[in-house]
XYZ file of C-alpha atoms in Angstrom:
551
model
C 22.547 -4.862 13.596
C 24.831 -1.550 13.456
C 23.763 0.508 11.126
C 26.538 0.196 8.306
C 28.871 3.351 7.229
C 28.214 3.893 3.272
C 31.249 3.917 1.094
C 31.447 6.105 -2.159
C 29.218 4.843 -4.656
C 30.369 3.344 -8.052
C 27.602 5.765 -9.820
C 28.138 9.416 -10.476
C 27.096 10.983 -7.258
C 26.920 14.217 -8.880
C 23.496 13.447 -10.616
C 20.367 13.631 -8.561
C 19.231 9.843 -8.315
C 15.380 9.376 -7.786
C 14.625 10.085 -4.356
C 16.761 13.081 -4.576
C 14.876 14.110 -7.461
C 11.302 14.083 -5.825
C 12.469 15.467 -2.339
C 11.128 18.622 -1.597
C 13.158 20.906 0.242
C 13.027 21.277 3.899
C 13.108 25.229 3.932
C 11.762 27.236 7.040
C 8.531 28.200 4.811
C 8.176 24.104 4.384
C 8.124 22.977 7.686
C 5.821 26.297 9.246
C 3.296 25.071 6.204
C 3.094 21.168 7.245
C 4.474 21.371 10.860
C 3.323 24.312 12.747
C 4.249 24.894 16.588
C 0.546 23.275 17.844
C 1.115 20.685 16.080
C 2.816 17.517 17.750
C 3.960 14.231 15.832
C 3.248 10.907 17.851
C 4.212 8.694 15.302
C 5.461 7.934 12.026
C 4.698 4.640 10.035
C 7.151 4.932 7.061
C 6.876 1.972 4.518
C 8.940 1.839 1.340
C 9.475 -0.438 -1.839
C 13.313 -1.382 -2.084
C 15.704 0.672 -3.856
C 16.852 -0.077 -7.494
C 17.525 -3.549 -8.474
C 18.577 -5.708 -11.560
C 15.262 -7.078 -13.288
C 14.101 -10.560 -11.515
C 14.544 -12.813 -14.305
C 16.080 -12.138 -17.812
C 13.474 -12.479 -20.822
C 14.587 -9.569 -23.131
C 18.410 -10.548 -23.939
C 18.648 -8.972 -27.352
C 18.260 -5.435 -25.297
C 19.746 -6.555 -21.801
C 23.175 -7.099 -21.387
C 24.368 -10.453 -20.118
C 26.028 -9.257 -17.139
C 24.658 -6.308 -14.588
C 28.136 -5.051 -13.425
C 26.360 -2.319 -10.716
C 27.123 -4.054 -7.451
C 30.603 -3.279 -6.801
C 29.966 -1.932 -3.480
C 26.395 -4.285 -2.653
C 29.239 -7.664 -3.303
C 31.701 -5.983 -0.984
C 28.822 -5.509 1.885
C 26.946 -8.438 0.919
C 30.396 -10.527 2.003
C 30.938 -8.659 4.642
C 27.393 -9.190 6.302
C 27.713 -13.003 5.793
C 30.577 -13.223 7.569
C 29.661 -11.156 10.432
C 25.899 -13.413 10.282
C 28.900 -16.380 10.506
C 29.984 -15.221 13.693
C 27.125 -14.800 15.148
C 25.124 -18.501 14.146
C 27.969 -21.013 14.274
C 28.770 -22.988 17.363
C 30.813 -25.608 18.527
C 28.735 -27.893 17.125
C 28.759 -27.078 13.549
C 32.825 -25.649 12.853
C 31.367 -26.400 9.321
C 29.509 -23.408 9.613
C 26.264 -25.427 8.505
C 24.379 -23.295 10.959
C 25.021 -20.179 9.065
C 23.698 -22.052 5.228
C 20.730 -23.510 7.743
C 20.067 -19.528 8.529
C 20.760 -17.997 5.142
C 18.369 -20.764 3.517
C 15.824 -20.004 5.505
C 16.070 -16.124 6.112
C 16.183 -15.746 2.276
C 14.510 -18.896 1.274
C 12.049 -16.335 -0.765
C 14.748 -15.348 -3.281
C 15.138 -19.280 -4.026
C 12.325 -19.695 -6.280
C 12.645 -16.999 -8.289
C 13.189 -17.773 -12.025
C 16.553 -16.628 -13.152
C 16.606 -18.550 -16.292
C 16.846 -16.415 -19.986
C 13.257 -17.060 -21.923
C 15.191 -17.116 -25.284
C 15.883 -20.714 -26.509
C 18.619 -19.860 -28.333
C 22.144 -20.242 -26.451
C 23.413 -17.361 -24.478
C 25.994 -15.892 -26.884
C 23.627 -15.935 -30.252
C 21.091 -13.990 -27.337
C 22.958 -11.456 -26.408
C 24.704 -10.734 -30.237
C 27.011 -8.628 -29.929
C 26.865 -7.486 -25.821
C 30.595 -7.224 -24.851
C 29.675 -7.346 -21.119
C 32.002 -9.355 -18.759
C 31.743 -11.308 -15.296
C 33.506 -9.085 -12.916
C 33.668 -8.402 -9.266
C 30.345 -5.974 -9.913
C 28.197 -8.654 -11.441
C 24.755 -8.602 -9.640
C 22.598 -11.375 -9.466
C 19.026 -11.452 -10.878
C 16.704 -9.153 -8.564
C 19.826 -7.525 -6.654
C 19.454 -4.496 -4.758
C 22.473 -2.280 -7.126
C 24.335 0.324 -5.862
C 21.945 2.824 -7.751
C 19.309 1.353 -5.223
C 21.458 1.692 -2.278
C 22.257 5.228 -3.023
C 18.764 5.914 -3.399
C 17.887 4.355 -0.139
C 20.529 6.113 1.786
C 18.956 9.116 0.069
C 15.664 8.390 1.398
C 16.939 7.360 5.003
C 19.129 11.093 4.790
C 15.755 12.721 4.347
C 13.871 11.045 7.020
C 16.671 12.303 9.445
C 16.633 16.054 8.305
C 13.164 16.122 8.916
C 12.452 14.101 11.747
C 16.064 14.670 13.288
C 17.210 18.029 12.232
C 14.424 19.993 11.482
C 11.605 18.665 14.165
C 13.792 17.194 17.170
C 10.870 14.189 16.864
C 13.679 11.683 16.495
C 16.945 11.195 18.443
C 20.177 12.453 17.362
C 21.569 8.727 18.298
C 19.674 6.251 18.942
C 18.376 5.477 23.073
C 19.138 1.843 24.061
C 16.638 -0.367 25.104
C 16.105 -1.971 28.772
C 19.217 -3.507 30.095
C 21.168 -2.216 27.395
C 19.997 -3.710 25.023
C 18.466 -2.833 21.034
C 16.926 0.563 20.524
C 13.155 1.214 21.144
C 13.198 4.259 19.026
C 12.042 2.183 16.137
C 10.180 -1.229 14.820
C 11.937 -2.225 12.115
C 10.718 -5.081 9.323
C 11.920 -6.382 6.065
C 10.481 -9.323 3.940
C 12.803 -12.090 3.363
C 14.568 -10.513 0.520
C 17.435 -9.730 0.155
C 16.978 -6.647 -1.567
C 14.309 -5.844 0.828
C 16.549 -6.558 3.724
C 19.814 -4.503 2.373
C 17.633 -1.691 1.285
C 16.274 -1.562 5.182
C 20.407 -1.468 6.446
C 20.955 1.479 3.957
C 17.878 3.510 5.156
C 18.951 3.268 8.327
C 22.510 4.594 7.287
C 21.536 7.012 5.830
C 19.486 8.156 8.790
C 22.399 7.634 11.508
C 25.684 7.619 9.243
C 28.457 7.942 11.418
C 27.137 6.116 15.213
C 29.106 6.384 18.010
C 30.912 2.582 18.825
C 28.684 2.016 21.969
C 25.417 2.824 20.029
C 22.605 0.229 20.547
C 21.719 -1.892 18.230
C 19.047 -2.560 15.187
C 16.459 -5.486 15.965
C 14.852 -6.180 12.608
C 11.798 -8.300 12.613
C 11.698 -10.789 9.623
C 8.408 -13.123 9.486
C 8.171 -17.059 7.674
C 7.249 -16.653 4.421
C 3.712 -18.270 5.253
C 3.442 -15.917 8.034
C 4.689 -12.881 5.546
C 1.635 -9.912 5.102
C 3.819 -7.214 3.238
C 2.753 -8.651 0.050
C -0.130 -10.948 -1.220
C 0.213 -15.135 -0.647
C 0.886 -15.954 -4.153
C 2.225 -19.339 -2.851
C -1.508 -19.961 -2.076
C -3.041 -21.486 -4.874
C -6.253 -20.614 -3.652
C -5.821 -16.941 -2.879
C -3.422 -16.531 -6.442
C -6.385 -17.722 -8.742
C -8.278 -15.372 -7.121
C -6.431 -12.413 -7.326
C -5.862 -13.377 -11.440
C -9.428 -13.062 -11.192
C -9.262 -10.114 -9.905
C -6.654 -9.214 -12.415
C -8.926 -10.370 -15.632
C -11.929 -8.056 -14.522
C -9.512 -5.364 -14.056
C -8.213 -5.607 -17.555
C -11.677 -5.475 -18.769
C -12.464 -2.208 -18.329
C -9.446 -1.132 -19.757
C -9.683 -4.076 -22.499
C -9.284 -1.483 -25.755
C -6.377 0.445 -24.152
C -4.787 -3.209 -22.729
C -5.137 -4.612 -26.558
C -3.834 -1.569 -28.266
C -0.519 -1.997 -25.778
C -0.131 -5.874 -26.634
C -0.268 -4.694 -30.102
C 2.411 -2.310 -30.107
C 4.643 -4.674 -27.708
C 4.697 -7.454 -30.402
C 5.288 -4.517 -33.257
C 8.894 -3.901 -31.311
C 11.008 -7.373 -32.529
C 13.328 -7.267 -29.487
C 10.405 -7.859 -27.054
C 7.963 -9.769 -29.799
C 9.563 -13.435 -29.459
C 9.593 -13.126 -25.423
C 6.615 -11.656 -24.982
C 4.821 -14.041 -27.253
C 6.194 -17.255 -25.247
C 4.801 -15.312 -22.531
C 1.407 -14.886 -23.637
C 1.281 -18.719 -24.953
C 1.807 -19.872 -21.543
C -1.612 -17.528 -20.511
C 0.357 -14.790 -18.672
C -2.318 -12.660 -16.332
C 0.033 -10.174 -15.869
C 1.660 -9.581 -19.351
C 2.420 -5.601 -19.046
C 4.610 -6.284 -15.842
C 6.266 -9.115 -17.272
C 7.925 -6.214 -19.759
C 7.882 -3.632 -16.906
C 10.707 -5.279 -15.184
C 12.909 -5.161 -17.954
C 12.224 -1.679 -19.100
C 12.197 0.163 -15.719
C 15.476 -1.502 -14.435
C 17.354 -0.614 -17.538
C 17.402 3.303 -17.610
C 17.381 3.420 -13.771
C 20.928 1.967 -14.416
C 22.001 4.183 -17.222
C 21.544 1.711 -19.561
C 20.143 2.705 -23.076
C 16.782 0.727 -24.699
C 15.754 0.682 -28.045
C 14.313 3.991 -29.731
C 10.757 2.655 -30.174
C 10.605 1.991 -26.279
C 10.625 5.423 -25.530
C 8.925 7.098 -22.006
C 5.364 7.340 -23.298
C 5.938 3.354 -23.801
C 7.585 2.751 -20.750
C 4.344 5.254 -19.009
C 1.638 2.839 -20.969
C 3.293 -0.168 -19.701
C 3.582 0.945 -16.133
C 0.013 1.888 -15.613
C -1.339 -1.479 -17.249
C 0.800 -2.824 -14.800
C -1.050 -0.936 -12.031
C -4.122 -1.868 -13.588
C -3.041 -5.756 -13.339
C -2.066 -5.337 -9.565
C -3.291 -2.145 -7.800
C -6.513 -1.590 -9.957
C -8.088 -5.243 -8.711
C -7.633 -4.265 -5.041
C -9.064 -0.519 -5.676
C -11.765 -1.962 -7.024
C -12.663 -5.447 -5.130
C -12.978 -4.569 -1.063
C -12.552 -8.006 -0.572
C -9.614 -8.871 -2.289
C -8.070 -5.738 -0.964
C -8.752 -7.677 2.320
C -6.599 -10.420 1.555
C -3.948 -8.945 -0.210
C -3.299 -5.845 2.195
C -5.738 -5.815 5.078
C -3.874 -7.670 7.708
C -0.621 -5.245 7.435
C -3.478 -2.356 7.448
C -4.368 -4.009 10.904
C -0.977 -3.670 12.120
C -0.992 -0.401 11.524
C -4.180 0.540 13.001
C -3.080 -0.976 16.302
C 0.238 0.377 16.123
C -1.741 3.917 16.119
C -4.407 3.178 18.255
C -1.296 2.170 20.928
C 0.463 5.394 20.476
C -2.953 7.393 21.552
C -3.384 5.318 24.231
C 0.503 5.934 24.927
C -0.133 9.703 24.857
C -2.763 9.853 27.328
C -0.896 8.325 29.183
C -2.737 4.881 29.411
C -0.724 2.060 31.171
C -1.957 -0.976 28.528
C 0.265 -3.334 29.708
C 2.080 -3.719 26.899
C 5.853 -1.583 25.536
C 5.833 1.835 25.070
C 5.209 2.392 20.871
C 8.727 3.114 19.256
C 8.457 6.660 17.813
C 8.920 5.101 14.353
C 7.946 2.271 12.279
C 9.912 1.136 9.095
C 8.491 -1.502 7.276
C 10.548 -2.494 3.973
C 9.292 -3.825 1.353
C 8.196 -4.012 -2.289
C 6.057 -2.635 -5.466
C 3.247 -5.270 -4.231
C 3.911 -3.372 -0.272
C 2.773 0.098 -1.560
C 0.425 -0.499 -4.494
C -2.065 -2.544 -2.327
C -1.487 0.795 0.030
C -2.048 3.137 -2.426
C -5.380 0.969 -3.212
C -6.950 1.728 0.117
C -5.491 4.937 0.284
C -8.083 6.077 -2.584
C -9.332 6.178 -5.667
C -7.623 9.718 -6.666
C -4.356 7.957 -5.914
C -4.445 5.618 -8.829
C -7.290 6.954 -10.545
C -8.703 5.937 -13.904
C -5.400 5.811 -15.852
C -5.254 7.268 -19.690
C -3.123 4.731 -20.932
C -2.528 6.172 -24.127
C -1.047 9.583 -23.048
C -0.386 9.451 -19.801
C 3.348 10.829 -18.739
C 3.373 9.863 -15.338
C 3.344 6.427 -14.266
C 0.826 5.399 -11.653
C 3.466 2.162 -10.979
C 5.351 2.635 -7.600
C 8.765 3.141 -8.802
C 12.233 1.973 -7.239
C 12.262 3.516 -3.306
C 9.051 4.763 -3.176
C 7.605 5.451 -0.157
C 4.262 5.762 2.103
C 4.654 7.672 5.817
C 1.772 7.548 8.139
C 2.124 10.190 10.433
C -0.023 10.442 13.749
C -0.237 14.236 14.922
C -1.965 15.642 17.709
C -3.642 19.630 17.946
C -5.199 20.317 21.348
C -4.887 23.638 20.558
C -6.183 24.691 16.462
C -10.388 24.162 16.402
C -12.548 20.991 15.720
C -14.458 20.380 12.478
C -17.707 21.433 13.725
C -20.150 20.066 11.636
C -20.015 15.991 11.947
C -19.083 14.159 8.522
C -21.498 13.072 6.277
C -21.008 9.105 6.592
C -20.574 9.550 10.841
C -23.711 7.652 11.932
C -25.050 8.332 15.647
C -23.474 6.586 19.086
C -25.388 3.775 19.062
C -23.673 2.836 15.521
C -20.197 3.692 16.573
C -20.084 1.857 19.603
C -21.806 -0.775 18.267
C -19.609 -4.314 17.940
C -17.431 -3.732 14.990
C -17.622 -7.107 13.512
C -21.487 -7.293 13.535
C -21.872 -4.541 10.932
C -20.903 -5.138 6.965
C -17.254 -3.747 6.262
C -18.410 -1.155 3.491
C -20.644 0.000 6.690
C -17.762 0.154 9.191
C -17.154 3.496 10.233
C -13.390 2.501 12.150
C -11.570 -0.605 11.451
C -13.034 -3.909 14.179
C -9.566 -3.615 16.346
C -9.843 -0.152 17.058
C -11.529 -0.290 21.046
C -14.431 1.193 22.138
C -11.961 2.401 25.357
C -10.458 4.732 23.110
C -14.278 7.016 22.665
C -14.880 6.057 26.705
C -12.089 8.277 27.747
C -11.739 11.208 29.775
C -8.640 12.663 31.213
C -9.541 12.529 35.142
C -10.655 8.930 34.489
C -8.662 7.212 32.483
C -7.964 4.075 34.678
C -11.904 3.300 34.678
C -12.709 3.653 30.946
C -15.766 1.719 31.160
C -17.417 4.358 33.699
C -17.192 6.962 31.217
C -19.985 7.531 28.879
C -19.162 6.655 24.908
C -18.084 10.104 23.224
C -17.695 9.855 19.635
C -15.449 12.946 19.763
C -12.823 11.782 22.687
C -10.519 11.539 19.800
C -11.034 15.265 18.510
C -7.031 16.260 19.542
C -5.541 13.527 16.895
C -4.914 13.532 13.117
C -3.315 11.340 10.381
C -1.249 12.799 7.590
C -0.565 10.063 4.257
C 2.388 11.266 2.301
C 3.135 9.207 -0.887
C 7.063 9.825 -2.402
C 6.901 13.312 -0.506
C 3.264 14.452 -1.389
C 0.730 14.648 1.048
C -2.071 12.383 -0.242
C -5.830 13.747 0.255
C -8.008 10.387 1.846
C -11.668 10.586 0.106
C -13.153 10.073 3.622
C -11.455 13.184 4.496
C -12.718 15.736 1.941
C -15.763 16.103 4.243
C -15.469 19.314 6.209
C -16.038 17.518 9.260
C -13.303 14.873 8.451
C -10.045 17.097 8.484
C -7.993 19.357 10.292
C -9.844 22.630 9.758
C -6.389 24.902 9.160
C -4.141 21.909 7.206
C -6.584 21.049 5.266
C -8.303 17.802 3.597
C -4.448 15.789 3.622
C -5.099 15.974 7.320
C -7.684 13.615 8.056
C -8.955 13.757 11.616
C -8.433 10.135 13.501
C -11.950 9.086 12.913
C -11.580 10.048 9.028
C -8.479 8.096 9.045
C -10.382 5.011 10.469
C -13.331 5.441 7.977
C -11.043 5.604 4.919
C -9.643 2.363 6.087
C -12.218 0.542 7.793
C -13.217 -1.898 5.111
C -10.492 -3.138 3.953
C -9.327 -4.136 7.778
C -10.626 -8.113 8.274
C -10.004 -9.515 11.790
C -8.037 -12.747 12.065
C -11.332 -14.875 11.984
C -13.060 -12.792 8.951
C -9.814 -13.506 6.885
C -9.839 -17.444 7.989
C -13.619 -17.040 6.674
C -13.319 -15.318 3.444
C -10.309 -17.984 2.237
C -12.486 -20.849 3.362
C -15.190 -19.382 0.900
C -12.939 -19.048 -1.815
C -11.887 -23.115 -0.904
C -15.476 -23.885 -1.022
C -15.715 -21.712 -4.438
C -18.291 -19.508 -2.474
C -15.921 -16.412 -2.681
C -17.059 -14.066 -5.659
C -15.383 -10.745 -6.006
C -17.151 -8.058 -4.232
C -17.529 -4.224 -5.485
């Protein structure tokens, strides 16, 4: 896939959207502060949520209008990537171009079961009253990416480049083909099977390389089975979905006063009360998101919402929404496991590769890509910002709180790998480092809340030595071999401290505590990382009803 050239948006472009909002700028004084001359980026893992999008279903019609006419430019694209898809999966065959429905049904088959009916059961025009909205040429469909959300995503993908690009020379000016001419190598690049997800991915990626040359490589984004899928949680397990609603219920139990006070006020404002009760009657787990959708999309688009659901509401409702989905998994190690753990895996070896690229380490295997973009959605980066820590989400004040803990439209984690051979070592050893017989010890023999580095991080990368680094198993076990790397967690542009990594020993000693050294990194992480067996076992407990919810 070329990355596409973005035409004039259908929105103001004169008001800051909300990436361009949060940016910070990229002055001199910025980039000697975070990035200074000893300092050299590896790699960066960037993950984002997709940009702004019309709500997923419609359940609110006396405030919503009828028709979302924001997609001028997304309909234009949107036809214009089908047909170039239709070039590209018909044959001779199927002139019926069956082979490109076969391949839309199936790349997109996630979007199909999505509920796109109105909750109201009275008929569309009593609804919507007096909503003067039209079908047009704009009209988005439920859960579309609008072209608020790919303006924000171009923003996003604009930013990436002046850092990365512009301001460090870490990535290419074009993009490098691949062997044999073929896709760039520069990047990994994955996207659920939504659309949104998908389209938000191609606008990123404009944004970073706008105007490419004719003869630039191309884009090879990865896109998993839906069963196969680890960027969000397997609801379509029935299993692994009753236990995460568990999850949910003791989550909304320590907040129960502030999470009764906000049901309360919901059904005292009558354009959400008959929804919202329907909602509840059918034993709705997540009741504060079901409103979130609604009440997020709306002003994102311009669009105005009753007085009474002002921003302190909209604030209460987001972080009971965190506290249905991000709390559980901040809380429960084990359900963290299942609902983020095996992406965290992919991202551990995706580091642990690039150190072993650096020291020049023939695995086998490709050369890392420089970056990784995974796109994604609000239940990609809250799981994140779960194992990420505690001070991340925190214990929300529902009632005053001004600042939603609720990953917004386009927000973004980067996991940056940096290496300093040259700035001194923490050295006094972290409090929770245990000797070398317990960190070269078998990984998957000792507990997770135990684990010091996640089970797929090799004991070849603490036998290492730079003279003798084709015979790693002749070199004694250091526990500091990894002394020269660091990890840096930004979250929407801030750089995120890591509770393993407040130690003294557990962070780079002139950055400070948001730059964890590798090993701090790994601890802060370890837990929640299950090998492929340990997840098989802990969903064959919950089958067995063994599972229980573990602190």
């Amino acid at each position: 896939m070329a990355s596409p050239t973005i035409p004039s948006s259908n929105v103001d472009s004169s008001t800051p959207n909300i990436v361009q909002a949060r940016l910070p700028k990229l002055s001199p004084e910025f980039i000697a502060q975070h990035y200074p001359s000893e300092v050299k980026l590896l790699h960066v893992h960037l993950a984002h949520r997709h940009g702004e999008r019309t709500p997923a279903s419609h359940p609110f019609p006396s405030i919503s209008p009828r028709y979302w006419n924001f997609c001028a430019q997304g309909n234009r694209l949107y036809a214009d990537f089908e047909k170039a898809v239709q070039l590209h999966t018909q044959d001779s065959d199927a002139k019926d171009g069956s082979n490109y429905h076969q391949w839309h049904n199936y790349m997109f088959k996630a979007e199909n079961s999505k509920n796109t009916s109105i909750s109201s059961k009275d008929n569309l025009s009593k609804a919507h009253g007096n909503d003067k909205s039209q079908f047009t040429a704009d009209t988005c469909a439920f859960g579309q990416l609008s072209d608020v959300g790919r303006r924000s995503m171009t923003a996003l993908g604009a930013h990436m480049r002046a850092l990365y690009t512009d301001a460090l020379g870490f990535l290419p000016d074009v993009p490098r083909h691949g062997d044999n001419n073929g896709p760039t190598e520069d990047f990994y690049l994955r996207t659920t099977s939504f659309s949104r997800a998908f389209e938000s991915l191609q606008h990123t990626l404009g944004g970073m390389y706008p105007n490419l040359p004719s003869n630039s490589p191309l884009f090879r984004i990865n896109v998993r089975p839906r069963k196969r899928e680890n960027m969000y949680p397997e609801h379509h397990c029935e299993i692994a979905g009753q236990f995460y609603n568990e999850g949910t219920k003791e989550s909304i139990k320590i907040f129960a006063e502030d999470h009764a006070a906000l049901l309360k006020d919901i059904l005292q404002i009558p354009s959400l009360r008959e929804p919202f009760e329907a909602e509840l009657k059918r034993g709705a787990t997540h009741a504060a998101y079901f409103v979130l959708d609604t009440v997020t999309s709306m002003p994102s688009h311009g669009l105005s919402l009753p007085k009474e659901i002002d921003d302190e509401f909209i604030a209460r409702v987001a972080n009971m929404s965190a506290v249905e989905y991000i709390y559980p998994p901040m809380r429960f190690t084990n359900l963290a496991r299942m609902q983020i753990g095996p992406l965290a895996r992919e991202f551990t070896h995706t580091v642990v590769s690039a150190v072993e690229a650096d020291r020049g380490i023939s695995t086998g295997k490709q050369r890392p890509p420089k970056m990784s973009i995974y796109s994604g959605h609000d239940s990609t980066i809250g799981p994140l910002l779960a194992i990420f820590g505690d001070d991340l989400v925190g214990s929300p004040s529902l009632k005053t709180s001004t600042s939603p803990m609720w990953p917004p439209f386009a927000s973004s984690v980067r996991i940056e790998l940096l290496k300093d051979s040259v700035s001194p070592y923490p050295t006094v050893q972290p409090s929770w480092a245990g000797d070398v017989s317990t960190n070269s010890v078998e990984m998957s023999t000792i507990p997770h809340d135990e684990r010091i580095r996640p089970f797929n991080v090799p004991d070849s990368l603490y036998r290492w030595a730079p003279r003798q680094a084709d015979n790693a198993s002749d070199v004694p076990f250091n526990p500091r071999a990894t002394r020269d790397y660091y990890v840096r967690i930004w979250y929407n542009d801030h750089s995120v401290q890591l509770p393993a990594c407040r130690d003294p020993g557990a962070h780079h000693m002139k950055l400070g505590p948001s730059v964890c050294t590798l090993d701090g990194f790994f601890k802060q992480i370890a837990r929640f990382v299950p090998s492929e067996s340990e997840f098989s076992q802990e969903y064959l407990a919950l089958a067995n009803t063994k599972g229980k919810l573990s602190e």
